[in-house]
PDB file of C-alpha atoms in Angstrom:
ATOM      1  CA  MET A   1      87.674-112.105 122.839  1.00 41.00           C
ATOM      2  CA  ALA A   2      84.618-110.534 124.467  1.00 41.00           C
ATOM      3  CA  LEU A   3      83.649-106.946 123.790  1.00 43.00           C
ATOM      4  CA  PRO A   4      82.633-104.833 126.819  1.00 46.00           C
ATOM      5  CA  LEU A   5      79.491-102.813 127.311  1.00 56.00           C
ATOM      6  CA  SER A   6      78.305-101.856 123.870  1.00 56.00           C
ATOM      7  CA  VAL A   7      79.248 -98.507 122.402  1.00 52.00           C
ATOM      8  CA  LEU A   8      78.416 -96.237 119.548  1.00 54.00           C
ATOM      9  CA  PRO A   9      81.302 -94.927 117.475  1.00 52.00           C
ATOM     10  CA  SER A  10      83.243 -92.054 119.106  1.00 49.00           C
ATOM     11  CA  MET A  11      82.352 -88.458 118.354  1.00 48.00           C
ATOM     12  CA  LYS A  12      85.289 -88.327 115.882  1.00 47.00           C
ATOM     13  CA  THR A  13      83.781 -91.289 114.061  1.00 48.00           C
ATOM     14  CA  LEU A  14      80.347 -89.667 114.266  1.00 44.00           C
ATOM     15  CA  THR A  15      81.701 -86.632 112.400  1.00 43.00           C
ATOM     16  CA  LYS A  16      82.516 -88.851 109.421  1.00 42.00           C
ATOM     17  CA  LEU A  17      79.039 -90.378 109.549  1.00 41.00           C
ATOM     18  CA  LEU A  18      77.208 -87.034 109.697  1.00 38.00           C
ATOM     19  CA  LEU A  19      77.528 -86.524 105.939  1.00 35.00           C
ATOM     20  CA  LEU A  20      75.152 -89.460 105.628  1.00 35.00           C
ATOM     21  CA  ALA A  21      73.067 -88.324 108.599  1.00 36.00           C
ATOM     22  CA  ALA A  22      72.347 -84.984 106.951  1.00 34.00           C
ATOM     23  CA  CYS A  23      70.362 -86.796 104.287  1.00 32.00           C
ATOM     24  CA  LEU A  24      67.997 -88.381 106.776  1.00 32.00           C
ATOM     25  CA  PRO A  25      64.530 -86.980 107.593  1.00 33.00           C
ATOM     26  CA  THR A  26      64.414 -84.424 110.372  1.00 33.00           C
ATOM     27  CA  ALA A  27      63.353 -85.881 113.723  1.00 34.00           C
ATOM     28  CA  VAL A  28      60.212 -84.603 115.414  1.00 31.00           C
ATOM     29  CA  PRO A  29      61.104 -82.123 118.183  1.00 33.00           C
ATOM     30  CA  ALA A  30      60.483 -83.221 121.772  1.00 34.00           C
ATOM     31  CA  ALA A  31      59.691 -81.134 124.855  1.00 32.00           C
ATOM     32  CA  ASP A  32      62.458 -79.196 126.652  1.00 33.00           C
ATOM     33  CA  THR A  33      64.146 -80.667 129.690  1.00 29.00           C
ATOM     34  CA  VAL A  34      64.613 -77.703 131.998  1.00 28.00           C
ATOM     35  CA  VAL A  35      66.588 -77.525 135.249  1.00 28.00           C
ATOM     36  CA  THR A  36      66.079 -74.333 137.207  1.00 27.00           C
ATOM     37  CA  ASP A  37      68.691 -74.599 139.969  1.00 31.00           C
ATOM     38  CA  PRO A  38      71.892 -72.667 139.195  1.00 30.00           C
ATOM     39  CA  VAL A  39      74.952 -74.446 137.842  1.00 30.00           C
ATOM     40  CA  VAL A  40      78.376 -73.152 136.917  1.00 30.00           C
ATOM     41  CA  THR A  41      79.002 -73.802 133.250  1.00 32.00           C
ATOM     42  CA  VAL A  42      81.980 -73.158 131.047  1.00 33.00           C
ATOM     43  CA  GLU A  43      80.624 -71.854 127.763  1.00 37.00           C
ATOM     44  CA  ILE A  44      83.013 -71.755 124.814  1.00 34.00           C
ATOM     45  CA  ASN A  45      82.246 -71.396 121.138  1.00 39.00           C
ATOM     46  CA  ALA A  46      82.060 -74.973 119.868  1.00 38.00           C
ATOM     47  CA  GLN A  47      83.442 -73.924 116.492  1.00 40.00           C
ATOM     48  CA  ARG A  48      86.704 -72.881 118.155  1.00 39.00           C
ATOM     49  CA  ASP A  49      86.949 -75.439 120.951  1.00 48.00           C
ATOM     50  CA  SER A  50      86.572 -79.099 120.057  1.00 47.00           C
ATOM     51  CA  GLU A  51      85.943 -80.129 123.660  1.00 56.00           C
ATOM     52  CA  TRP A  52      82.372 -78.818 123.412  1.00 74.00           C
ATOM     53  CA  ILE A  53      80.066 -79.694 120.556  1.00 83.00           C
ATOM     54  CA  GLY A  54      77.518 -77.793 118.532  1.00 91.00           C
ATOM     55  CA  TYR A  55      73.883 -78.785 118.989  1.00 94.00           C
ATOM     56  CA  ARG A  56      73.427 -79.162 115.239  1.00 93.00           C
ATOM     57  CA  ARG A  57      76.206 -81.740 115.092  1.00 91.00           C
ATOM     58  CA  ALA A  58      74.751 -83.716 118.024  1.00 92.00           C
ATOM     59  CA  TYR A  59      71.243 -83.432 116.530  1.00 92.00           C
ATOM     60  CA  LYS A  60      72.402 -84.894 113.212  1.00 91.00           C
ATOM     61  CA  ALA A  61      74.228 -87.704 115.022  1.00 89.00           C
ATOM     62  CA  ALA A  62      71.074 -88.537 116.989  1.00 89.00           C
ATOM     63  CA  ALA A  63      69.010 -88.436 113.794  1.00 90.00           C
ATOM     64  CA  PHE A  64      71.505 -90.747 112.094  1.00 90.00           C
ATOM     65  CA  PHE A  65      71.315 -93.374 114.832  1.00 89.00           C
ATOM     66  CA  ALA A  66      67.574 -93.094 115.462  1.00 92.00           C
ATOM     67  CA  PRO A  67      66.585 -95.557 112.682  1.00 94.00           C
ATOM     68  CA  PHE A  68      68.872 -98.240 114.115  1.00 95.00           C
ATOM     69  CA  VAL A  69      66.970 -98.302 117.400  1.00 96.00           C
ATOM     70  CA  ARG A  70      63.522 -97.421 116.041  1.00 95.00           C
ATOM     71  CA  THR A  71      63.131-100.891 114.551  1.00 95.00           C
ATOM     72  CA  ARG A  72      64.844-102.580 117.517  1.00 97.00           C
ATOM     73  CA  PRO A  73      62.627-101.853 120.534  1.00 97.00           C
ATOM     74  CA  LEU A  74      64.739-103.712 123.110  1.00 98.00           C
ATOM     75  CA  ILE A  75      67.732-101.363 122.825  1.00 97.00           C
ATOM     76  CA  GLN A  76      68.449 -97.655 123.163  1.00 96.00           C
ATOM     77  CA  ALA A  77      71.081 -95.110 122.137  1.00 95.00           C
ATOM     78  CA  HIS A  78      72.351 -92.145 124.163  1.00 94.00           C
ATOM     79  CA  LEU A  79      74.834 -89.326 124.027  1.00 91.00           C
ATOM     80  CA  GLN A  80      77.344 -90.092 126.767  1.00 92.00           C
ATOM     81  CA  VAL A  81      79.713 -87.943 128.795  1.00 92.00           C
ATOM     82  CA  ARG A  82      82.895 -89.940 129.383  1.00 91.00           C
ATOM     83  CA  PRO A  83      85.660 -89.151 131.903  1.00 91.00           C
ATOM     84  CA  GLN A  84      89.237 -89.005 130.714  1.00 90.00           C
ATOM     85  CA  ARG A  85      90.454 -90.858 133.823  1.00 90.00           C
ATOM     86  CA  PRO A  86      88.831 -93.330 136.267  1.00 89.00           C
ATOM     87  CA  GLU A  87      89.096 -90.984 139.240  1.00 90.00           C
ATOM     88  CA  VAL A  88      87.060 -88.224 137.553  1.00 91.00           C
ATOM     89  CA  PRO A  89      83.517 -88.324 139.031  1.00 89.00           C
ATOM     90  CA  LEU A  90      80.272 -88.628 137.096  1.00 90.00           C
ATOM     91  CA  ASP A  91      78.031 -87.437 139.939  1.00 90.00           C
ATOM     92  CA  GLY A  92      75.946 -84.325 139.336  1.00 91.00           C
ATOM     93  CA  LEU A  93      76.740 -83.835 135.667  1.00 92.00           C
ATOM     94  CA  ARG A  94      74.405 -81.745 133.531  1.00 92.00           C
ATOM     95  CA  LEU A  95      74.562 -80.527 129.970  1.00 94.00           C
ATOM     96  CA  SER A  96      73.697 -76.947 129.070  1.00 94.00           C
ATOM     97  CA  VAL A  97      72.361 -76.091 125.634  1.00 95.00           C
ATOM     98  CA  ALA A  98      72.669 -72.379 124.891  1.00 94.00           C
ATOM     99  CA  GLY A  99      72.028 -70.453 121.677  1.00 94.00           C
ATOM    100  CA  ALA A 100      70.898 -67.027 120.517  1.00 94.00           C
ATOM    101  CA  ARG A 101      67.224 -67.847 121.243  1.00 94.00           C
ATOM    102  CA  THR A 102      67.584 -71.109 123.150  1.00 93.00           C
ATOM    103  CA  ARG A 103      68.672 -72.114 126.623  1.00 95.00           C
ATOM    104  CA  PHE A 104      67.880 -75.332 128.486  1.00 95.00           C
ATOM    105  CA  GLU A 105      69.631 -78.059 130.440  1.00 95.00           C
ATOM    106  CA  VAL A 106      69.682 -81.832 130.094  1.00 94.00           C
ATOM    107  CA  ALA A 107      70.083 -84.286 132.961  1.00 92.00           C
ATOM    108  CA  VAL A 108      72.882 -86.858 132.841  1.00 95.00           C
ATOM    109  CA  ASP A 109      72.432 -90.267 134.487  1.00 95.00           C
ATOM    110  CA  ALA A 110      74.846 -92.121 136.764  1.00 94.00           C
ATOM    111  CA  ILE A 111      76.987 -93.465 133.915  1.00 94.00           C
ATOM    112  CA  GLY A 112      76.979 -90.226 131.941  1.00 94.00           C
ATOM    113  CA  ARG A 113      74.155 -90.969 129.517  1.00 95.00           C
ATOM    114  CA  ALA A 114      71.891 -88.162 128.331  1.00 95.00           C
ATOM    115  CA  GLU A 115      68.874 -88.042 126.030  1.00 92.00           C
ATOM    116  CA  LEU A 116      69.154 -84.941 123.891  1.00 90.00           C
ATOM    117  CA  PRO A 117      65.794 -83.239 123.151  1.00 92.00           C
ATOM    118  CA  MET A 118      65.344 -82.771 119.405  1.00 92.00           C
ATOM    119  CA  GLU A 119      64.693 -79.003 119.462  1.00 94.00           C
ATOM    120  CA  LYS A 120      64.216 -77.235 116.131  1.00 93.00           C
ATOM    121  CA  GLN A 121      65.042 -73.804 117.590  1.00 95.00           C
ATOM    122  CA  ALA A 122      68.314 -75.026 119.096  1.00 95.00           C
ATOM    123  CA  TYR A 123      69.159 -76.622 115.750  1.00 95.00           C
ATOM    124  CA  GLU A 124      68.547 -73.361 113.876  1.00 95.00           C
ATOM    125  CA  ASP A 125      70.653 -71.453 116.429  1.00 92.00           C
ATOM    126  CA  ASP A 126      73.340 -74.167 116.306  1.00 90.00           C
ATOM    127  CA  ALA A 127      73.429 -73.822 120.084  1.00 95.00           C
ATOM    128  CA  VAL A 128      76.509 -74.911 122.023  1.00 93.00           C
ATOM    129  CA  ILE A 129      76.397 -77.957 124.297  1.00 93.00           C
ATOM    130  CA  THR A 130      78.612 -77.543 127.356  1.00 92.00           C
ATOM    131  CA  LEU A 131      79.123 -79.395 130.621  1.00 92.00           C
ATOM    132  CA  ASN A 132      78.939 -78.070 134.194  1.00 91.00           C
ATOM    133  CA  ARG A 133      82.565 -78.993 134.808  1.00 89.00           C
ATOM    134  CA  GLN A 134      85.995 -77.585 134.068  1.00 83.00           C
ATOM    135  CA  LYS A 135      87.527 -78.441 130.718  1.00 83.00           C
ATOM    136  CA  GLY A 136      89.976 -81.254 130.172  1.00 86.00           C
ATOM    137  CA  ASN A 137      88.321 -83.986 132.238  1.00 90.00           C
ATOM    138  CA  TYR A 138      85.505 -85.294 130.026  1.00 90.00           C
ATOM    139  CA  TYR A 139      84.644 -85.948 126.411  1.00 88.00           C
ATOM    140  CA  PHE A 140      81.489 -86.780 124.420  1.00 88.00           C
ATOM    141  CA  SER A 141      80.863 -90.215 123.000  1.00 86.00           C
ATOM    142  CA  GLY A 142      77.849 -92.458 122.445  1.00 86.00           C
ATOM    143  CA  ARG A 143      76.365 -95.579 123.981  1.00 90.00           C
ATOM    144  CA  TYR A 144      74.117 -98.402 122.880  1.00 93.00           C
ATOM    145  CA  SER A 145      72.570-100.421 125.710  1.00 96.00           C
ATOM    146  CA  ILE A 146      69.717-102.810 126.389  1.00 97.00           C
ATOM    147  CA  ARG A 147      66.598-101.137 127.754  1.00 97.00           C
ATOM    148  CA  GLU A 148      66.093-101.643 131.494  1.00 97.00           C
ATOM    149  CA  ARG A 149      62.678-102.996 132.496  1.00 97.00           C
ATOM    150  CA  ASP A 150      60.722-101.389 135.319  1.00 96.00           C
ATOM    151  CA  ASP A 151      59.753-104.771 136.751  1.00 97.00           C
ATOM    152  CA  GLY A 152      63.336-106.053 136.594  1.00 97.00           C
ATOM    153  CA  VAL A 153      62.291-109.345 134.971  1.00 97.00           C
ATOM    154  CA  TYR A 154      64.143-110.498 131.855  1.00 98.00           C
ATOM    155  CA  GLY A 155      63.189-113.744 130.163  1.00 97.00           C
ATOM    156  CA  ALA A 156      65.953-115.752 128.468  1.00 96.00           C
ATOM    157  CA  SER A 157      64.421-115.244 125.027  1.00 96.00           C
ATOM    158  CA  LEU A 158      64.130-111.471 125.597  1.00 97.00           C
ATOM    159  CA  LEU A 159      67.799-111.190 126.593  1.00 98.00           C
ATOM    160  CA  ARG A 160      68.946-113.154 123.569  1.00 98.00           C
ATOM    161  CA  GLU A 161      66.812-111.060 121.237  1.00 98.00           C
ATOM    162  CA  ALA A 162      68.024-107.811 122.857  1.00 98.00           C
ATOM    163  CA  CYS A 163      71.638-108.855 122.380  1.00 97.00           C
ATOM    164  CA  GLU A 164      71.012-109.717 118.736  1.00 98.00           C
ATOM    165  CA  GLN A 165      69.275-106.373 118.173  1.00 98.00           C
ATOM    166  CA  LEU A 166      72.192-104.490 119.689  1.00 97.00           C
ATOM    167  CA  LEU A 167      74.800-106.413 117.715  1.00 95.00           C
ATOM    168  CA  ALA A 168      72.873-105.780 114.499  1.00 95.00           C
ATOM    169  CA  ALA A 169      72.558-102.058 115.289  1.00 94.00           C
ATOM    170  CA  GLN A 170      76.290-101.756 115.922  1.00 94.00           C
ATOM    171  CA  ARG A 171      77.130-103.503 112.678  1.00 94.00           C
ATOM    172  CA  ALA A 172      74.673-101.393 110.687  1.00 92.00           C
ATOM    173  CA  SER A 173      75.931 -98.108 112.156  1.00 91.00           C
ATOM    174  CA  GLY A 174      79.651 -98.488 111.620  1.00 87.00           C
ATOM    175  CA  TYR A 175      81.192-101.392 113.552  1.00 83.00           C
ATOM    176  CA  ARG A 176      80.788-104.154 110.967  1.00 84.00           C
ATOM    177  CA  MET A 177      84.498-104.877 110.572  1.00 84.00           C
ATOM    178  CA  ARG A 178      85.283-104.686 114.282  1.00 82.00           C
ATOM    179  CA  LEU A 179      82.474-107.133 115.033  1.00 86.00           C
ATOM    180  CA  PHE A 180      83.206-109.504 112.163  1.00 89.00           C
ATOM    181  CA  GLY A 181      82.690-113.066 113.355  1.00 89.00           C
ATOM    182  CA  LYS A 182      81.399-112.014 116.784  1.00 93.00           C
ATOM    183  CA  GLN A 183      78.320-113.660 118.279  1.00 95.00           C
ATOM    184  CA  CYS A 184      76.136-112.899 121.295  1.00 97.00           C
ATOM    185  CA  ALA A 185      77.397-114.893 124.271  1.00 97.00           C
ATOM    186  CA  GLY A 186      75.532-113.144 127.089  1.00 97.00           C
ATOM    187  CA  ILE A 187      74.757-109.872 128.803  1.00 97.00           C
ATOM    188  CA  LYS A 188      76.380-107.731 131.487  1.00 97.00           C
ATOM    189  CA  ILE A 189      74.282-106.068 134.186  1.00 98.00           C
ATOM    190  CA  VAL A 190      76.144-103.065 135.592  1.00 97.00           C
ATOM    191  CA  TYR A 191      75.900-101.635 139.129  1.00 97.00           C
ATOM    192  CA  PRO A 192      77.855 -99.003 141.091  1.00 96.00           C
ATOM    193  CA  ALA A 193      81.177-100.007 142.595  1.00 94.00           C
ATOM    194  CA  GLY A 194      80.832-101.239 146.164  1.00 93.00           C
ATOM    195  CA  SER A 195      77.136-102.051 145.831  1.00 95.00           C
ATOM    196  CA  ALA A 196      75.507-105.401 146.629  1.00 95.00           C
ATOM    197  CA  PRO A 197      72.977-105.952 143.838  1.00 96.00           C
ATOM    198  CA  GLU A 198      70.348-108.667 144.005  1.00 97.00           C
ATOM    199  CA  VAL A 199      70.111-110.510 140.711  1.00 98.00           C
ATOM    200  CA  ALA A 200      68.554-113.979 140.646  1.00 97.00           C
ATOM    201  CA  LEU A 201      68.294-116.719 138.048  1.00 96.00           C
ATOM    202  CA  GLU A 202      65.212-118.939 137.884  1.00 95.00           C
ATOM    203  CA  ALA A 203      65.435-122.046 135.701  1.00 91.00           C
ATOM    204  CA  ASP A 204      63.995-125.549 135.398  1.00 87.00           C
ATOM    205  CA  GLY A 205      61.531-125.022 138.254  1.00 86.00           C
ATOM    206  CA  ALA A 206      64.332-124.728 140.822  1.00 89.00           C
ATOM    207  CA  PRO A 207      64.272-122.018 143.524  1.00 93.00           C
ATOM    208  CA  PRO A 208      65.796-118.666 142.470  1.00 94.00           C
ATOM    209  CA  ARG A 209      69.599-118.629 142.643  1.00 95.00           C
ATOM    210  CA  LEU A 210      71.422-115.373 143.381  1.00 96.00           C
ATOM    211  CA  LEU A 211      74.094-114.465 140.835  1.00 97.00           C
ATOM    212  CA  ALA A 212      77.282-113.054 142.319  1.00 95.00           C
ATOM    213  CA  PRO A 213      78.615-109.768 140.936  1.00 97.00           C
ATOM    214  CA  ALA A 214      82.302-109.254 140.217  1.00 96.00           C
ATOM    215  CA  GLU A 215      84.383-106.087 140.195  1.00 95.00           C
ATOM    216  CA  ALA A 216      85.142-105.385 136.552  1.00 93.00           C
ATOM    217  CA  HIS A 217      85.444-102.866 133.718  1.00 89.00           C
ATOM    218  CA  PRO A 218      82.206-103.286 131.729  1.00 86.00           C
ATOM    219  CA  PHE A 219      83.186-100.639 129.202  1.00 82.00           C
ATOM    220  CA  GLU A 220      85.624-100.818 126.299  1.00 76.00           C
ATOM    221  CA  ASP A 221      88.500 -99.408 128.321  1.00 74.00           C
ATOM    222  CA  GLY A 222      89.294 -98.595 131.931  1.00 78.00           C
ATOM    223  CA  SER A 223      88.645 -94.853 131.761  1.00 80.00           C
ATOM    224  CA  MET A 224      85.361 -95.151 133.686  1.00 87.00           C
ATOM    225  CA  GLY A 225      86.778 -97.225 136.516  1.00 87.00           C
ATOM    226  CA  LEU A 226      85.471-100.376 138.144  1.00 92.00           C
ATOM    227  CA  TYR A 227      81.822-101.387 138.584  1.00 95.00           C
ATOM    228  CA  GLN A 228      79.963-104.312 140.065  1.00 97.00           C
ATOM    229  CA  VAL A 229      79.031-106.467 137.072  1.00 97.00           C
ATOM    230  CA  VAL A 230      76.729-109.484 136.953  1.00 97.00           C
ATOM    231  CA  THR A 231      77.542-111.519 133.838  1.00 97.00           C
ATOM    232  CA  VAL A 232      74.857-113.839 132.502  1.00 97.00           C
ATOM    233  CA  ARG A 233      75.921-116.267 129.778  1.00 97.00           C
ATOM    234  CA  PHE A 234      73.295-117.578 127.418  1.00 97.00           C
ATOM    235  CA  ALA A 235      74.796-121.051 127.740  1.00 95.00           C
ATOM    236  CA  ASP A 236      73.562-120.981 131.351  1.00 92.00           C
ATOM    237  CA  LEU A 237      70.030-119.903 130.380  1.00 93.00           C
ATOM    238  CA  PRO A 238      67.812-122.835 129.393  1.00 91.00           C
ATOM    239  CA  ALA A 239      64.572-122.149 127.553  1.00 88.00           C
ATOM    240  CA  GLY A 240      62.033-120.611 129.895  1.00 92.00           C
ATOM    241  CA  ALA A 241      64.653-119.309 132.339  1.00 96.00           C
ATOM    242  CA  ARG A 242      64.442-115.762 133.588  1.00 96.00           C
ATOM    243  CA  VAL A 243      66.725-113.265 135.280  1.00 98.00           C
ATOM    244  CA  THR A 244      65.231-110.996 137.927  1.00 97.00           C
ATOM    245  CA  ALA A 245      67.141-107.836 138.840  1.00 97.00           C
ATOM    246  CA  ALA A 246      65.579-106.761 142.144  1.00 97.00           C
ATOM    247  CA  THR A 247      68.144-103.947 142.213  1.00 96.00           C
ATOM    248  CA  ARG A 248      67.717-101.669 139.199  1.00 96.00           C
ATOM    249  CA  PRO A 249      70.955-101.599 137.186  1.00 97.00           C
ATOM    250  CA  LEU A 250      72.849 -98.599 135.895  1.00 97.00           C
ATOM    251  CA  ALA A 251      72.969-100.212 132.460  1.00 97.00           C
ATOM    252  CA  ILE A 252      72.752-103.530 130.639  1.00 97.00           C
ATOM    253  CA  GLY A 253      75.309-104.323 127.982  1.00 95.00           C
ATOM    254  CA  THR A 254      76.275-107.238 125.801  1.00 95.00           C
ATOM    255  CA  LEU A 255      78.965-109.913 125.833  1.00 95.00           C
ATOM    256  CA  TYR A 256      80.342-111.031 122.470  1.00 93.00           C
ATOM    257  CA  GLU A 257      82.673-113.903 121.669  1.00 93.00           C
TER     258      GLU A 257
END
């Protein structure tokens, strides 16, 4: 059975792991990500409302997972905003981080991923992370994915290595039993529903061959709806082959069997 686009453990699972995360070295703070245009946010004390999360909790989760990607340069890890139902939109989402002495906003990409700045002041305030949407429609999770390349060119050996790095990171960070016996069988290149992506395979000196996308659920359940997905199996990638994604993908995940 193939696993869909690779995930980090859920935020409930992260809570169990944070006891270990608290023992890790503190990450180096990064610069603020500031958005100045007004947004309507629902701000609720994270200690009393589990739908929002405290910055300190998210910071420790990020610090826990940082070592798993630091030594695996072909993959990345993000905080992700997930919809409860497929019809709930992901367009225009932003996270607000607000504390006694801290206030900034974090952009969210087209599949809900966000890179949380590691801010010492927000950590000390234990600021609250909220979303510019009404409650009840979204939740926080996590996401491992393969790093997208600016040039869109992925050699066969790079894709195989990226898949192995991601599988190893998942096993090391809490999914060892779930992934027992699983092996990398390929990758999934994800595009918006209704799009016509251009992804080509070049192998054995033959002219590039366009790979057809299929409407599918690339994630571990159907809550995020259907996407256009180009599946590339390693069995179809001879040595020296390369995949060129002329259309930049939303994300690149793994296929296990």
